Tab-separated table of C-alpha atoms and ligand atoms in Angstrom:
chain	number	residue	atom	x	y	z
A	137	MET	CA	72.299	104.031	84.021
A	138	SER	CA	75.849	105.367	83.870
A	139	LYS	CA	78.814	103.455	85.325
A	140	THR	CA	78.875	105.890	88.265
A	141	ASP	CA	75.149	105.430	88.928
A	142	ILE	CA	75.599	101.659	88.943
A	143	HIS	CA	78.571	101.904	91.276
A	144	ASN	CA	76.577	104.159	93.620
A	145	PHE	CA	73.586	101.810	93.442
A	146	ILE	CA	75.779	98.923	94.631
A	147	GLN	CA	77.543	100.966	97.321
A	148	GLU	CA	74.217	102.243	98.630
A	149	PHE	CA	73.035	98.664	98.884
A	150	ALA	CA	76.203	97.682	100.771
A	151	GLY	CA	75.573	100.472	103.278
A	152	ARG	CA	71.981	99.466	103.887
A	153	TRP	CA	72.377	95.676	103.755
A	154	PRO	CA	75.741	94.796	105.385
A	155	LYS	CA	76.339	91.086	105.936
A	156	ASP	CA	76.790	91.389	109.701
A	157	ALA	CA	73.576	93.326	110.452
A	158	PRO	CA	70.805	91.358	112.201
A	159	TYR	CA	68.238	90.063	109.721
A	160	TYR	CA	64.961	88.245	109.683
A	161	VAL	CA	64.739	85.660	106.919
A	162	TRP	CA	61.270	84.994	105.515
A	163	GLY	CA	60.991	81.361	104.429
A	164	THR	CA	62.038	77.977	105.798
A	165	SER	CA	62.340	75.927	102.642
A	166	ALA	CA	65.053	75.148	100.091
A	167	SER	CA	65.625	78.833	99.226
A	168	ALA	CA	66.291	79.678	102.888
A	169	LEU	CA	68.650	76.727	103.243
A	170	LYS	CA	70.481	77.838	100.119
A	171	LEU	CA	70.868	81.374	101.473
A	172	CYS	CA	72.304	80.030	104.732
A	173	SER	CA	74.717	77.707	102.967
A	174	LEU	CA	75.890	80.384	100.504
A	175	PHE	CA	76.869	82.604	103.419
A	176	ASP	CA	78.202	79.633	105.330
A	177	GLY	CA	76.873	80.629	108.757
A	178	ARG	CA	78.180	84.203	108.448
A	179	LEU	CA	74.731	85.799	108.310
A	180	ASN	CA	73.462	87.271	111.541
A	181	ILE	CA	69.928	85.838	111.530
A	182	THR	CA	67.648	86.872	114.395
A	183	ALA	CA	64.772	84.599	113.410
A	184	PHE	CA	62.987	83.033	110.463
A	185	VAL	CA	59.411	83.874	109.493
A	186	ASP	CA	56.917	81.645	107.730
A	187	ASN	CA	53.293	81.798	106.629
A	188	ASP	CA	52.883	78.109	107.401
A	189	GLU	CA	51.492	77.857	110.918
A	190	LYS	CA	52.943	74.363	111.338
A	191	ALA	CA	56.400	75.972	111.366
A	192	TRP	CA	55.596	78.588	114.039
A	193	GLY	CA	57.395	78.029	117.323
A	194	THR	CA	59.819	75.488	115.835
A	195	LEU	CA	63.549	75.976	115.238
A	196	PHE	CA	65.098	76.257	111.784
A	197	GLN	CA	68.884	76.334	111.445
A	198	GLY	CA	68.944	76.793	115.218
A	199	ARG	CA	66.796	79.954	115.111
A	200	PRO	CA	63.139	80.430	116.108
A	201	VAL	CA	60.470	80.485	113.409
A	202	LEU	CA	57.992	83.335	113.907
A	203	SER	CA	54.518	83.859	112.542
A	204	PRO	CA	54.116	86.959	110.341
A	205	GLU	CA	52.245	88.722	113.179
A	206	GLU	CA	55.070	88.041	115.646
A	207	PHE	CA	57.527	89.369	113.090
A	208	PHE	CA	55.568	92.608	112.578
A	209	LEU	CA	55.359	93.059	116.357
A	210	LYS	CA	59.007	92.338	117.086
A	211	ARG	CA	60.885	93.647	114.108
A	212	GLY	CA	61.277	97.321	115.109
A	213	ASP	CA	63.201	98.619	112.130
A	214	GLY	CA	64.824	95.217	111.487
A	215	ARG	CA	65.163	94.260	107.839
A	216	CYS	CA	63.979	91.106	106.190
A	217	ILE	CA	65.489	88.924	103.456
A	218	VAL	CA	62.777	87.003	101.626
A	219	ALA	CA	64.097	83.558	100.687
A	220	SER	CA	61.136	81.949	99.005
A	221	LEU	CA	59.808	81.142	95.544
A	222	ALA	CA	56.625	82.934	96.632
A	223	TYR	CA	58.512	86.245	96.649
A	224	GLY	CA	55.704	88.107	94.851
A	225	GLU	CA	52.961	87.187	97.347
A	226	ILE	CA	55.228	87.748	100.364
A	227	SER	CA	56.340	91.147	99.146
A	228	TRP	CA	52.703	92.297	98.717
A	229	GLN	CA	52.054	91.025	102.248
A	230	LEU	CA	54.991	93.114	103.508
A	231	GLU	CA	54.013	96.173	101.504
A	232	ARG	CA	50.457	96.034	102.846
A	233	ARG	CA	52.047	96.417	106.301
A	234	GLY	CA	54.046	99.451	105.203
A	235	LEU	CA	57.441	97.862	104.440
A	236	ALA	CA	59.242	99.024	101.310
A	237	GLU	CA	61.129	96.805	98.881
A	238	HIS	CA	64.915	97.233	99.022
A	239	LEU	CA	64.634	99.463	102.089
A	240	ASP	CA	62.943	97.119	104.559
A	241	PHE	CA	63.009	93.857	102.633
A	242	CYS	CA	64.688	92.347	99.614
A	243	GLY	CA	64.840	89.004	97.821
A	244	SER	CA	67.546	86.509	98.755
A	245	TRP	CA	68.851	86.506	95.164
A	246	TYR	CA	69.159	90.304	95.340
A	247	PHE	CA	71.101	90.075	98.583
A	248	THR	CA	73.279	87.232	97.280
A	249	GLY	CA	73.927	88.820	93.881
A	250	MET	CA	75.021	92.093	95.436
A	251	HIS	CA	77.257	90.539	98.086
A	252	ARG	CA	78.919	88.147	95.633
A	253	CYS	CA	79.662	91.121	93.449
A	254	LEU	CA	81.028	93.153	96.362
A	255	ASP	CA	83.039	90.337	97.974
A	256	ALA	CA	84.449	88.507	94.992
A	257	GLN	CA	83.627	90.678	91.963
A	258	GLU	CA	81.613	87.679	90.838
A	259	LEU	CA	78.390	87.790	88.876
A	260	TYR	CA	75.965	85.417	90.593
A	261	LEU	CA	72.467	85.417	89.100
A	262	PHE	CA	69.271	83.759	90.182
A	263	ARG	CA	67.681	82.179	87.122
A	264	VAL	CA	67.821	82.011	83.351
A	265	ASP	CA	65.712	80.235	80.726
A	266	LEU	CA	66.983	78.882	77.417
A	267	SER	CA	64.179	78.121	74.977
A	268	ILE	CA	65.509	75.620	72.442
A	269	THR	CA	62.389	75.170	70.330
A	270	SER	CA	59.028	76.757	69.707
A	271	ARG	CA	57.535	73.419	68.687
A	272	CYS	CA	55.310	71.697	71.201
A	273	THR	CA	53.163	68.574	71.386
A	274	LEU	CA	50.299	70.611	72.875
A	275	ARG	CA	48.478	73.791	71.855
A	276	CYS	CA	47.556	75.392	75.155
A	277	ARG	CA	45.253	78.361	74.615
A	278	HIS	CA	46.728	80.190	77.622
A	279	CYS	CA	50.406	79.291	77.139
A	280	ASN	CA	52.277	82.177	78.776
A	281	MET	CA	55.056	81.805	76.188
A	282	LEU	CA	52.410	82.266	73.454
A	283	MET	CA	53.760	79.253	71.536
A	284	PRO	CA	50.547	78.293	69.670
A	285	TYR	CA	50.325	81.849	68.337
A	286	TYR	CA	53.848	82.007	66.868
A	287	ARG	CA	53.823	83.112	63.231
A	288	GLN	CA	56.442	80.432	62.528
A	289	CYS	CA	57.563	77.549	64.710
A	290	GLY	CA	60.838	75.674	64.631
A	291	HIS	CA	63.813	74.287	66.488
A	292	TYR	CA	66.573	76.825	67.104
A	293	PRO	CA	69.933	75.665	65.654
A	294	ALA	CA	72.150	73.984	68.263
A	295	GLU	CA	75.198	76.089	67.266
A	296	ASP	CA	73.282	79.337	67.841
A	297	LEU	CA	71.960	78.162	71.193
A	298	LEU	CA	75.391	77.058	72.395
A	299	SER	CA	76.903	80.313	71.258
A	300	ASP	CA	74.242	82.133	73.345
A	301	VAL	CA	75.110	79.972	76.347
A	302	ASP	CA	78.833	80.702	75.856
A	303	ALA	CA	78.095	84.440	75.703
A	304	TYR	CA	76.014	84.217	78.885
A	305	PHE	CA	78.759	82.424	80.816
A	306	ARG	CA	81.389	84.886	79.658
A	307	TRP	CA	79.494	87.430	81.740
A	308	VAL	CA	77.980	85.286	84.453
A	309	ASP	CA	80.144	83.350	86.921
A	310	HIS	CA	77.380	81.364	88.542
A	311	VAL	CA	73.640	80.892	88.123
A	312	ASP	CA	71.348	79.339	90.660
A	313	GLN	CA	68.885	77.824	88.184
A	314	PHE	CA	69.419	77.224	84.468
A	315	ASN	CA	66.251	76.042	82.723
A	316	ILE	CA	66.095	74.358	79.331
A	317	LEU	CA	62.634	74.701	77.892
A	318	GLY	CA	60.586	75.027	74.722
A	319	GLY	CA	57.840	74.552	73.541
A	320	GLU	CA	58.609	70.974	74.434
A	321	PRO	CA	62.420	70.703	74.722
A	322	PHE	CA	62.570	66.919	74.214
A	323	LEU	CA	61.255	67.408	70.655
A	324	HIS	CA	64.492	69.104	69.597
A	325	PRO	CA	66.527	66.648	67.477
A	326	ASP	CA	69.784	67.953	69.020
A	327	VAL	CA	68.639	68.178	72.632
A	328	GLN	CA	71.188	65.575	73.719
A	329	LYS	CA	74.085	67.368	72.029
A	330	ILE	CA	72.980	70.729	73.482
A	331	THR	CA	72.634	69.279	76.975
A	332	LYS	CA	75.936	67.415	76.800
A	333	THR	CA	77.806	70.552	75.755
A	334	ILE	CA	76.185	72.693	78.442
A	335	THR	CA	76.976	70.153	81.135
A	336	GLU	CA	80.565	69.604	80.003
A	337	ARG	CA	81.293	73.311	79.823
A	338	TYR	CA	79.221	74.803	82.609
A	339	ARG	CA	77.694	72.261	84.993
A	340	SER	CA	79.972	73.370	87.850
A	341	ARG	CA	78.662	76.926	87.482
A	342	ILE	CA	74.985	75.974	87.665
A	343	ASN	CA	73.299	74.933	90.911
A	344	ASP	CA	70.122	73.455	89.457
A	345	LEU	CA	69.952	72.435	85.814
A	346	VAL	CA	66.318	71.818	84.932
A	347	PHE	CA	64.233	70.711	81.935
A	348	PHE	CA	60.714	72.138	81.715
A	349	SER	CA	58.590	69.527	79.980
A	350	ASN	CA	54.967	68.478	79.573
A	351	GLY	CA	56.035	64.826	79.855
A	352	THR	CA	54.672	63.694	76.491
A	353	VAL	CA	58.044	62.950	74.853
A	354	LEU	CA	60.303	60.385	76.467
A	355	PRO	CA	63.963	61.439	76.140
A	356	GLU	CA	66.297	59.009	74.413
A	357	GLU	CA	68.433	56.608	76.411
A	358	GLY	CA	71.631	58.682	76.034
A	359	LEU	CA	69.931	61.821	77.298
A	360	LEU	CA	68.407	59.993	80.253
A	361	ASP	CA	71.912	58.762	81.136
A	362	LEU	CA	73.195	62.345	80.977
A	363	MET	CA	70.360	63.485	83.225
A	364	VAL	CA	71.371	60.912	85.815
A	365	ARG	CA	75.097	61.630	85.531
A	366	TYR	CA	74.756	65.414	85.775
A	367	GLN	CA	71.820	65.479	88.196
A	368	ILE	CA	69.531	67.291	85.804
A	369	LYS	CA	66.036	67.751	87.188
A	370	VAL	CA	62.675	67.898	85.456
A	371	ASP	CA	59.941	70.416	86.143
A	372	LEU	CA	56.938	68.602	84.788
A	373	GLY	CA	53.849	70.566	83.810
A	374	ASP	CA	51.286	67.936	84.734
A	375	TYR	CA	48.354	68.424	82.351
A	376	ARG	CA	46.895	64.919	82.590
A	377	ALA	CA	43.673	66.175	84.161
A	378	GLY	CA	43.118	68.848	81.483
A	379	VAL	CA	44.213	66.685	78.526
A	380	PRO	CA	43.308	63.070	79.422
A	381	ALA	CA	44.632	61.720	76.093
A	382	ILE	CA	48.250	62.350	77.184
A	383	ARG	CA	47.931	60.349	80.406
A	384	PRO	CA	49.588	57.102	79.160
A	385	LYS	CA	52.616	59.015	77.820
A	386	VAL	CA	53.026	61.126	80.959
A	387	ASP	CA	52.597	58.087	83.222
A	388	ARG	CA	55.338	56.312	81.257
A	389	PHE	CA	57.581	59.418	81.425
A	390	ILE	CA	57.212	59.648	85.209
A	391	GLU	CA	57.785	55.911	85.593
A	392	GLU	CA	61.080	56.242	83.710
A	393	LEU	CA	62.243	59.220	85.799
A	394	GLU	CA	61.444	57.331	88.980
A	395	ARG	CA	63.112	54.143	87.772
A	396	ARG	CA	66.328	56.069	87.122
A	397	GLY	CA	66.142	58.263	90.207
A	398	ILE	CA	65.888	61.515	88.221
A	399	ALA	CA	64.501	64.244	90.469
A	400	TYR	CA	61.301	65.846	89.251
A	401	ALA	CA	58.552	68.130	90.478
A	402	ALA	CA	55.043	67.847	89.082
A	403	PRO	CA	52.979	70.479	90.832
A	404	ALA	CA	49.365	70.016	89.742
A	405	SER	CA	47.469	73.306	89.673
A	406	SER	CA	43.737	73.699	89.302
A	407	ALA	CA	44.002	76.951	87.302
A	408	TRP	CA	46.558	79.168	85.579
A	409	LEU	CA	47.000	82.885	85.929
A	410	ASP	CA	46.220	84.485	82.576
A	411	PHE	CA	49.365	86.239	81.375
A	412	ASN	CA	48.073	86.841	77.882
A	413	HIS	CA	45.623	89.654	78.633
A	414	PRO	CA	46.296	92.710	80.789
A	415	PRO	CA	43.569	93.400	83.353
A	416	GLU	CA	43.051	96.854	81.806
A	417	ASP	CA	43.714	98.702	78.551
A	418	ARG	CA	47.294	100.005	78.792
A	419	SER	CA	47.668	101.179	75.218
A	420	SER	CA	48.055	104.828	76.221
A	421	TRP	CA	49.876	104.244	79.502
A	422	LYS	CA	52.918	106.302	80.322
A	423	ALA	CA	56.328	105.016	81.438
A	424	GLU	CA	55.591	105.466	85.172
A	425	GLN	CA	52.437	103.357	84.936
A	426	LEU	CA	54.179	100.592	82.996
A	427	THR	CA	57.089	100.698	85.429
A	428	ALA	CA	54.594	100.121	88.246
A	429	VAL	CA	53.241	97.084	86.343
A	430	ARG	CA	56.737	95.637	86.057
A	431	ARG	CA	57.565	96.429	89.680
A	432	ASN	CA	54.409	94.743	90.975
A	433	CYS	CA	54.939	91.756	88.716
A	434	ARG	CA	58.320	90.708	90.161
A	435	GLU	CA	58.641	87.874	87.698
A	436	PRO	CA	61.963	86.009	87.647
A	437	PHE	CA	61.842	84.771	84.033
A	438	ARG	CA	65.105	86.021	82.555
A	439	GLY	CA	65.999	84.572	79.160
A	440	ILE	CA	68.796	84.326	76.610
A	441	HIS	CA	68.485	84.337	72.843
A	442	GLY	CA	70.423	85.813	69.928
A	443	GLN	CA	73.379	86.924	72.105
A	444	LYS	CA	70.991	88.939	74.257
A	445	TYR	CA	69.902	88.699	77.869
A	446	TYR	CA	66.195	89.429	78.237
A	447	PHE	CA	64.866	90.822	81.476
A	448	CYS	CA	61.590	89.001	80.840
A	449	HIS	CA	61.487	85.795	78.864
A	450	LEU	CA	57.795	86.309	78.055
A	451	ASN	CA	58.808	89.558	76.394
A	452	ALA	CA	61.437	87.670	74.378
A	453	SER	CA	58.917	85.005	73.399
A	454	ALA	CA	56.301	87.545	72.272
A	455	ALA	CA	58.939	89.167	70.043
A	456	LEU	CA	60.379	85.882	68.725
A	457	GLY	CA	56.894	84.699	67.825
A	458	GLY	CA	56.384	87.823	65.717
A	459	LEU	CA	53.481	89.008	67.905
A	460	TYR	CA	54.876	92.225	69.370
A	461	PRO	CA	58.065	93.948	68.219
A	462	GLU	CA	61.041	94.109	70.544
A	463	GLU	CA	61.973	97.597	71.754
A	464	PRO	CA	65.245	99.108	72.987
A	465	GLY	CA	65.819	98.221	76.638
A	466	ASP	CA	64.040	94.857	76.395
A	467	SER	CA	67.398	93.101	76.432
A	468	PHE	CA	71.037	93.509	77.392
A	469	ASP	CA	73.602	92.892	74.653
A	470	LEU	CA	75.937	90.029	75.579
A	471	SER	CA	77.953	90.137	72.367
A	472	GLY	CA	80.339	92.883	73.531
A	473	SER	CA	83.222	92.601	75.962
A	474	GLU	CA	82.327	91.974	79.588
A	475	GLU	CA	85.651	93.459	80.725
A	476	GLY	CA	84.859	95.788	83.655
A	477	ARG	CA	81.135	95.716	82.825
A	478	LYS	CA	79.723	92.878	84.920
A	479	GLU	CA	78.144	95.335	87.348
A	480	GLU	CA	76.076	96.669	84.442
A	481	LEU	CA	74.546	93.259	83.836
A	482	LEU	CA	73.956	92.761	87.563
A	483	ALA	CA	72.114	96.084	87.733
A	484	TYR	CA	70.042	95.154	84.661
A	485	ASP	CA	69.195	91.779	86.193
A	486	LEU	CA	68.116	93.519	89.399
A	487	ALA	CA	65.643	95.631	87.429
A	488	CYS	CA	67.619	98.812	86.777
A	489	LEU	CA	66.067	98.913	83.320
A	490	PRO	CA	66.634	101.749	80.852
A	491	LYS	CA	62.900	102.511	80.670
A	492	GLY	CA	61.865	100.970	83.991
A	493	TYR	CA	59.758	98.362	82.183
A	494	VAL	CA	59.918	96.123	79.111
A	495	SER	CA	57.723	96.575	76.067
A	496	TYR	CA	55.538	93.518	76.652
A	497	CYS	CA	54.403	94.888	80.059
A	498	ARG	CA	51.905	96.869	77.955
A	499	HIS	CA	50.180	93.683	76.760
A	500	CYS	CA	50.824	91.184	79.536
A	501	GLY	CA	48.710	90.183	82.550
A	502	GLY	CA	51.875	89.622	84.597
A	503	CYS	CA	52.082	88.303	88.156
A	504	GLY	CA	51.002	91.518	89.892
A	505	PRO	CA	48.104	91.638	92.378
A	506	ALA	CA	45.889	93.423	89.811
A	507	ASN	CA	45.831	90.288	87.686
A	508	GLN	CA	43.166	88.048	89.198
A	509	ARG	CA	42.083	86.340	85.989
A	510	MET	CA	42.399	82.575	86.324
A	511	VAL	CA	42.016	80.353	83.270
A	512	PRO	CA	41.726	76.588	82.746
A	513	VAL	CA	44.959	74.590	82.815
A	514	ALA	CA	46.164	73.405	79.393
A	515	GLU	CA	42.901	74.114	77.565
A	516	GLN	CA	43.644	73.088	73.975
A	517	LEU	CA	43.129	75.314	70.940
A	518	PRO	CA	41.292	73.806	67.991
A	519	ALA	CA	43.657	72.837	65.152
A	520	GLY	CA	44.422	75.699	62.801
A	521	GLN	CA	43.404	78.514	65.161
A	522	GLN	CA	45.980	81.287	64.984
A	523	GLY	CA	46.163	85.044	65.492
A	524	ARG	CA	46.567	86.425	68.978
A	525	PRO	CA	45.273	85.027	72.263
B	768	SF4	S1	54.250	92.245	83.386
B	768	SF4	FE1	56.146	92.709	82.274
B	768	SF4	S2	57.806	91.849	83.511
B	768	SF4	FE2	55.869	90.897	84.214
B	768	SF4	S3	55.698	88.951	83.061
B	768	SF4	FE3	54.610	90.553	81.934
B	768	SF4	S4	56.097	91.402	80.452
B	768	SF4	FE4	57.223	90.261	82.017
């Protein structure tokens, strides 16, 4: 996309999605609250919408909460901002009723990113993942990061990781969620140093700083103190049911988080979506078909590595593991000057991709509605098994 195209893309958005137009907001949870607080009461919200029938007929932020059916009846040509982590499912629900993404509805991060850019020339992004190691304590057959299949595993050097984080924050003014993950991030011998540096330099520019962990490695005392001081959360993949042998370690891990008041989420799921196999053979698919895969997927997993910003962190992981080669357009180069170019990164983040898709879309199940293949949670691979999933 040329500079002019990007400028037009943003101006077109501003024309269609002005701040003072009346909007419906889909969602009544933390994402909706965040949207309201970011715009500090300046959004003209007609009503909220929620799939949860317990919310119907109640008030949220002083506005009525409608059922989806009420919304479809009342909306006329009113537009909807989806403020929910279930953006993928909600957008399919809206599309089934004839609404079009970015014309009739858009994600709250899309709306926020664009308006921050227009109002304050600020780059405000939704989420980024920093993988600090490809070593893990488990060998999950269906790991969506493909970790057990890496040709070579190891901890990434702290200096390289911090230099990637510095490059990212040269471009990005604020990020809603910054995730530190692995493999298992608490295995990294320098995890405390990495975390301390990130918090000292950038904590004020990150809303939620989160570790993704399987709970089998208890962080050292100093790191736990940092987590308390800087309000770092833990997203715990709870695999105790699938791998009973880890239960004592995970129980102890949770006990320690609770004792110290460290916020954590441990959503237990009964099955995983299989990312590692596409639902059909896409080897001869053309760009339009792969672009449709990416568009339907709507995954939010951006990643940074090697001074590059990856649109899809699974794509980055597949390349880093030596499983599928990276292709041009899979990442945005952060090593150059950001001077006058922040809009380019915003457009890339909002899916204005050079090819419309990333190379791994050819091999990946993705989060689109076509992928219905569920697989067991944390099923372990036998020792020594390698190759591809
Ligand atoms: S389908 Fe494409 S964009 Fe979606 S998770 Fe897979 S590689 Fe990433």
